[in-house]
Coordinates of C-alpha atoms in Angstrom, one line a residue:
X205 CA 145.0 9.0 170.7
X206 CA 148.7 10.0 172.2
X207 CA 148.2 13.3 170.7
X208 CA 144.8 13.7 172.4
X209 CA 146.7 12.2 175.7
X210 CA 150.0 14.5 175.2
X211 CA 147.4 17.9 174.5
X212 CA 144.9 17.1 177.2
X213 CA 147.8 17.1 179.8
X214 CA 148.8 20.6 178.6
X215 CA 145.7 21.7 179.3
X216 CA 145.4 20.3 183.3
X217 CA 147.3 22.5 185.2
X218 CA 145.5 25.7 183.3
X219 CA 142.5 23.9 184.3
X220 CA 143.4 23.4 187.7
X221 CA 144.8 27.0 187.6
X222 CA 141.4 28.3 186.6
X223 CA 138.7 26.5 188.9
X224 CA 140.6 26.8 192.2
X225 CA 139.6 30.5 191.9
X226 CA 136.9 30.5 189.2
X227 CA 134.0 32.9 189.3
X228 CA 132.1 32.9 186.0
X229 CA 129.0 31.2 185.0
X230 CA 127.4 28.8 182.8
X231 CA 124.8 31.1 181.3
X232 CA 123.8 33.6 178.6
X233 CA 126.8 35.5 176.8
X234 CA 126.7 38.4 174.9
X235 CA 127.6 39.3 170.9
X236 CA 126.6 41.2 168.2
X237 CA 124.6 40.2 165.3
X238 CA 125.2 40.2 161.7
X239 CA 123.8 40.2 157.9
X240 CA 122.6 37.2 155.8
X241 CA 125.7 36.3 152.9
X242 CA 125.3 35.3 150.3
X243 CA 122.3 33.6 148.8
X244 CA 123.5 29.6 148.3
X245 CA 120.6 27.2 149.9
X246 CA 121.9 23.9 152.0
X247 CA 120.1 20.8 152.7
X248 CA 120.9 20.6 156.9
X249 CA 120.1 21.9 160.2
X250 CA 121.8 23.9 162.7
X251 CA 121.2 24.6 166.4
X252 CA 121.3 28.3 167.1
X253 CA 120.5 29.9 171.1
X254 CA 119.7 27.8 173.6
X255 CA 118.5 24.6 171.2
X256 CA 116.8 26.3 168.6
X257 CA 117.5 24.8 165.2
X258 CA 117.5 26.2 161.7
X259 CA 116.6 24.2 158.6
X260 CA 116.3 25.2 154.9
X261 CA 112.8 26.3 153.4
X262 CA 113.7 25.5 149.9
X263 CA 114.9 22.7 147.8
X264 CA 118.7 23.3 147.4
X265 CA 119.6 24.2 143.8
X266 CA 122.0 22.0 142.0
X267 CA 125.8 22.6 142.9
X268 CA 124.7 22.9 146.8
X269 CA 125.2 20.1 149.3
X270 CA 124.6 17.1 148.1
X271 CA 121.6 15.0 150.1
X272 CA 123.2 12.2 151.9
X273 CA 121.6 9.2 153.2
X274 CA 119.8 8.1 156.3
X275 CA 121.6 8.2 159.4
X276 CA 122.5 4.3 160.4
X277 CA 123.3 3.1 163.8
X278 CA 127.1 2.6 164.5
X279 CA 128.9 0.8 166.9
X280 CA 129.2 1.7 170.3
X281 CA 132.0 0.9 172.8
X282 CA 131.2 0.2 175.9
X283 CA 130.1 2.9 179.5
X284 CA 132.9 4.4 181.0
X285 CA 133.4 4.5 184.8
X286 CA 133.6 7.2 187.0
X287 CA 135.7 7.1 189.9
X288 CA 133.3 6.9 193.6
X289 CA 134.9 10.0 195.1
X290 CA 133.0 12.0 192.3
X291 CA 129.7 13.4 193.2
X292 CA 127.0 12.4 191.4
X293 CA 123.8 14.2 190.1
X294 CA 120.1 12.4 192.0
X295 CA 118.9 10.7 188.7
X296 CA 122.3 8.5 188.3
X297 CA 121.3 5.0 188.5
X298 CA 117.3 6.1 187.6
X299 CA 115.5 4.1 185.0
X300 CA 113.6 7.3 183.7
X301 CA 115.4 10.4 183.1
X302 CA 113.6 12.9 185.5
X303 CA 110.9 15.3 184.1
X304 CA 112.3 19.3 183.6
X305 CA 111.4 20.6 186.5
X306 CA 108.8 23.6 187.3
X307 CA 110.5 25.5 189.4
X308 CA 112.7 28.3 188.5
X309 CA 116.0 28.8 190.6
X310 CA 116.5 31.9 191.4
X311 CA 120.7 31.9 192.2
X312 CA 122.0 33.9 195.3
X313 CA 125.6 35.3 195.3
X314 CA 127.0 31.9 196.3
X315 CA 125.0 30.1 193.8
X316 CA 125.6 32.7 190.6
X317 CA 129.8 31.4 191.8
X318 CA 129.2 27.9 191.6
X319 CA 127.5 28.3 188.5
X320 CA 130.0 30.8 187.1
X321 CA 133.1 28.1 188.1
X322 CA 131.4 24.8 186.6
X323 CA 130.6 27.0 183.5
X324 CA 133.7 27.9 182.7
X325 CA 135.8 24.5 183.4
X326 CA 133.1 23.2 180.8
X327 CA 134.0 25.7 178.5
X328 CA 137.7 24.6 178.8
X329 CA 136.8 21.2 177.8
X330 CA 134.5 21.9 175.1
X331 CA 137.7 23.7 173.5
X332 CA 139.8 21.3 174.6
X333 CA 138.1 18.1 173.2
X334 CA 137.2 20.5 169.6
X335 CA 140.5 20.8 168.8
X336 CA 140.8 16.9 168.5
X337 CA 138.0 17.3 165.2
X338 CA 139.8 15.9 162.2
X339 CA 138.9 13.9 160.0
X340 CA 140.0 10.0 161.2
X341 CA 138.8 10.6 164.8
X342 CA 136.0 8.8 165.3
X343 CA 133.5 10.4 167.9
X344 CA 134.3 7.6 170.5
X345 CA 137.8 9.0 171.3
X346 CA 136.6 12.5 171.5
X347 CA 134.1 11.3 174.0
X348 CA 137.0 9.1 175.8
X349 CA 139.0 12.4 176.2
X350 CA 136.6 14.6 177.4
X351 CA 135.4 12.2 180.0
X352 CA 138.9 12.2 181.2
X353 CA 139.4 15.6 181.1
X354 CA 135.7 16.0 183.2
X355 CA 136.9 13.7 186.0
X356 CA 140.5 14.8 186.3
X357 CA 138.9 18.1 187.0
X358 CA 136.8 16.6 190.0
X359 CA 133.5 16.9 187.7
X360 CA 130.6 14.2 186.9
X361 CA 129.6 14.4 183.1
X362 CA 125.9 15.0 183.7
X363 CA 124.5 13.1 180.7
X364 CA 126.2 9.4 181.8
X365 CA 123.3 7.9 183.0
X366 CA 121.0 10.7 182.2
X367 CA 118.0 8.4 181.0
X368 CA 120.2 5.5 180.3
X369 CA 122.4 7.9 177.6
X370 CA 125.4 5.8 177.6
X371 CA 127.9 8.4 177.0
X372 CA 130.1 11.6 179.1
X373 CA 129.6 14.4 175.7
X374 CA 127.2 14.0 173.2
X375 CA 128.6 14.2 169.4
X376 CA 126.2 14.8 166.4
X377 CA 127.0 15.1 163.0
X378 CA 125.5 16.6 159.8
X379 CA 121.5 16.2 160.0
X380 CA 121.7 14.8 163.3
X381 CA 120.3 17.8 165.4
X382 CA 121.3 16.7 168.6
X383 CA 121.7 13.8 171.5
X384 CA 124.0 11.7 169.1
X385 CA 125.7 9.2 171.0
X386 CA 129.8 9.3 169.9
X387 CA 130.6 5.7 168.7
X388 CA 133.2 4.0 166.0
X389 CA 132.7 5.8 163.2
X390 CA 135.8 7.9 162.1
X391 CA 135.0 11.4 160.9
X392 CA 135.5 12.6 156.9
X393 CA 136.1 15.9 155.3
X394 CA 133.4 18.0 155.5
X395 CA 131.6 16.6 158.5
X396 CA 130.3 19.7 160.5
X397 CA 130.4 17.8 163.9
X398 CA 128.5 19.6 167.3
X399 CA 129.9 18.2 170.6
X400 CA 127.8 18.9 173.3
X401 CA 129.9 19.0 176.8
X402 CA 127.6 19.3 180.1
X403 CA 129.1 18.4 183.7
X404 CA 127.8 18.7 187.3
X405 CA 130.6 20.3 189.1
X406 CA 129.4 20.8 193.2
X407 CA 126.6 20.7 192.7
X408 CA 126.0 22.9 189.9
X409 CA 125.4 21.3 186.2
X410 CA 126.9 23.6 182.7
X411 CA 126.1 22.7 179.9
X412 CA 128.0 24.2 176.6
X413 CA 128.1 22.9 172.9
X414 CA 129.9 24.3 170.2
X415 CA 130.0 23.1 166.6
X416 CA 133.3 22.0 164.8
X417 CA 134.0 21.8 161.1
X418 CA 135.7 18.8 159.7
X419 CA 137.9 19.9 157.2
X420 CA 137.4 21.7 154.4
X421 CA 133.2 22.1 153.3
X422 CA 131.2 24.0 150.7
X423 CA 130.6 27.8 151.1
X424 CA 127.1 27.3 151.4
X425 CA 127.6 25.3 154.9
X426 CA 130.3 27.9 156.2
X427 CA 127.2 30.3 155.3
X428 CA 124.9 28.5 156.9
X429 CA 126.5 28.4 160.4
X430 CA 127.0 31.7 159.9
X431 CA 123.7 32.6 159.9
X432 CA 123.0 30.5 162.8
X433 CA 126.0 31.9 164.5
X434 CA 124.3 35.6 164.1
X435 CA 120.7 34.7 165.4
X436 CA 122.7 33.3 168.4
X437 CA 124.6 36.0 168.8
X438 CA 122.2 39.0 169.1
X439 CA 119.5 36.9 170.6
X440 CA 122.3 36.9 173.5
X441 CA 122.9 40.8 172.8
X442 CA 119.3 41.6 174.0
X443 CA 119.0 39.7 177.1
X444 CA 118.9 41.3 180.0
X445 CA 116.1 42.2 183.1
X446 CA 113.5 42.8 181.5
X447 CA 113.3 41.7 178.5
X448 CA 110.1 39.0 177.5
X449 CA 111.0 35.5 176.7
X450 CA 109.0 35.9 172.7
X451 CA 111.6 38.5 172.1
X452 CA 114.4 36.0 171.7
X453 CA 112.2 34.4 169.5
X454 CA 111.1 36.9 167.5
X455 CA 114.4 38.2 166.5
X456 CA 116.1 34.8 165.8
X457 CA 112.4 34.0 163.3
X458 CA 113.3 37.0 161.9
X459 CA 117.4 36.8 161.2
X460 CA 116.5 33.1 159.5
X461 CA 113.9 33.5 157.8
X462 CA 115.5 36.9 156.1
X463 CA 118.1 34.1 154.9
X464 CA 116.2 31.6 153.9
X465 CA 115.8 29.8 156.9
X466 CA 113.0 27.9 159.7
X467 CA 113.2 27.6 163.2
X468 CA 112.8 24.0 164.0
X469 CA 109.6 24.4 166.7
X470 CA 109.7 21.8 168.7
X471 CA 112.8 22.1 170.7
X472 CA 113.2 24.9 173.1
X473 CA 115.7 26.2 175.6
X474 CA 115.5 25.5 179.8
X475 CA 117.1 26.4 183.0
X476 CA 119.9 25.7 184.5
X477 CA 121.9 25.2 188.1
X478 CA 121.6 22.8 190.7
X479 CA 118.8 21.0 188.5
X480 CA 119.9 19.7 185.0
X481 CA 116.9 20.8 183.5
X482 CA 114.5 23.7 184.5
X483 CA 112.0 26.4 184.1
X484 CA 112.2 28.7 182.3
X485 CA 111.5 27.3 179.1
X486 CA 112.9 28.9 175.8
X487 CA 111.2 28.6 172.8
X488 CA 113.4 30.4 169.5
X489 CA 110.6 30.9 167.3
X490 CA 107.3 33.6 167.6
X491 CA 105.8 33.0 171.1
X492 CA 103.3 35.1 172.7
X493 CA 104.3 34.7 176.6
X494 CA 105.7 37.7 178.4
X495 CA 107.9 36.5 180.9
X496 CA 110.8 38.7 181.8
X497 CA 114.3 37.5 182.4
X498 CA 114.7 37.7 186.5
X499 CA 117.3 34.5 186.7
X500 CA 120.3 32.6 185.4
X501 CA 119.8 30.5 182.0
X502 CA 121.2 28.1 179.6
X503 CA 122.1 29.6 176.3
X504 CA 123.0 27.1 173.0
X505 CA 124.8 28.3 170.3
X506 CA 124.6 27.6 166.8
X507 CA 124.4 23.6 165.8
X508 CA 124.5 22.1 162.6
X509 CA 124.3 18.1 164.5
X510 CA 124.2 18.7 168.3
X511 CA 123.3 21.2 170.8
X512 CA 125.8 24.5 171.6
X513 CA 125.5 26.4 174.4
X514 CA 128.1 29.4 175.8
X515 CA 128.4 29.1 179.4
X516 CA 128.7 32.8 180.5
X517 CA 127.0 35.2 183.0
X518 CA 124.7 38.8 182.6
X519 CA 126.8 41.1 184.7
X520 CA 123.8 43.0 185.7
X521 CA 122.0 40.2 187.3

């Protein structure tokens, strides 16, 4: 880990640099969309906006990626501390994770700024802790560098302690969608590994997730989080006042399945700000609510193990 040690100091003083005068957010972002390639089938999943997932509908055809087996629990080192001048979110030291809250914050000017500066210091650190992805890391030492890299910055990493979760980033790899808990096992070629990054920085949580491949994989995985990449990225582009929650949904149903593709239902998209969790929630398949965007949200990107979220601002809001 001196190389992680050696590149994390590099990247101090720009973060120190950056949030002393930071203004940016940890919401939606904006991007363009783009066309199915290709027409290879994979056997995986992969988060696209705000936690929606895609899976394959079909068998894969021989030559695509072969099925692996279960995931297996791996060793886990043990909690690390934080040190007592860091602020801490309420539900530290909770035995239930609180439930996501009703309420939907509506952010004033010096809310949208606190917002805008922990969302981009965990956007530094998701970068920062992606480029250590090679194969003979294990996830435990990515998670030991982000969480020094979160509380050299003055930050808490919101999920320690979040429901007992163990853990400052969460790291999931391959079928795993999300919420894996980085432990001993080292990393191999082709891994497509998602490390999820979310800190409470005063008094404002971002959360932000990108995911990372592991060497060199098949074309139909690179294809894959392509797709995924595109229903992110012009779900983003048509955000705005205005527009009705199912919309999101209906035009990242329609990207996947025009590749071959499902939504995975049952995880949606939330709030975010001084709460970890909140209303709105997002669901990235055909709804038929008609809320309109009025406030500041979350916004996942594309996941093949793990969650991914952009942590960026509407500038018309």
């Amino acid at each position: 880990m001196m190389g992680s040690v050696r590149a994390l100091g590099r990247h101090q003083s720009r973060l120190k640099h950056l949030f002393a005068s930071s203004t940016g957010i940890s919401a939606n972002g904006g991007g363009g969309g783009g066309q199915c390639r290709g027409g290879e089938n994979l056997m995986a999943v992969a988060e696209v906006s705000t936690s929606a997932w895609l899976e394959q509908q079909t068998n894969p055809p021989k030559g695509s990626i072969r099925p692996r087996s279960f995931m297996r629990p791996e060793m886990v080192s043990p909690r690390l501390d934080v040190p007592r001048h860091i602020s801490r979110p309420p539900y530290v030291g909770a035995a239930e994770p609180p439930v996501m809250a009703e309420v939907i914050q509506i952010q004033d000017e010096a809310g949208v700024a606190g917002m805008r500066a922990a969302g981009r210091l965990a956007s530094l650190i998701r970068d920062f802790v992606g480029s250590l992805v090679r194969p003979g890391v294990t996830t435990d030492e990515i998670d030991k560098a982000a969480h020094e890299a979160i509380i050299d910055s003055g930050a808490y990493p919101s999920l320690l302690g979040f429901g007992g979760f163990p853990k400052s980033v969460s790291t999931s790899i391959n079928e795993c969608i999300c919420s894996g808990i980085p432990n001993l096992r080292a990393l191999k070629k082709g891994d497509i590994v998602n490390i999820d990054v979310n800190i409470y920085f005063n008094g404002y949580h971002a959360e932000t997730s990108e995911t990372y491949i592991c060497g060199v994989v098949d074309k139909s995985v690179k294809q894959f989080v392509e797709v995924a990449r595109d229903c992110l990225d012009t779900a983003i582009a048509i955000c705005g006042p205005g527009v009705e929650f199912r919309e999101i949904g209906a035009i990242i149903t329609d990207i996947a399945d025009g590749c071959n593709y499902h939504v995975v239902e049952h995880v949606i998209g939330h709030g975010v700000g001084s709460l970890f969790h909140s209303a709105p929630a997002i669901y990235h398949h055909c709804e038929h609510f008609s809320f309109v965007y009025l406030w500041t949200l979350n916004s996942k990107q594309l996941n093949i193990s793990g969650q991914f979220l952009s942590p960026e601002l509407y500038n018309d809001i």
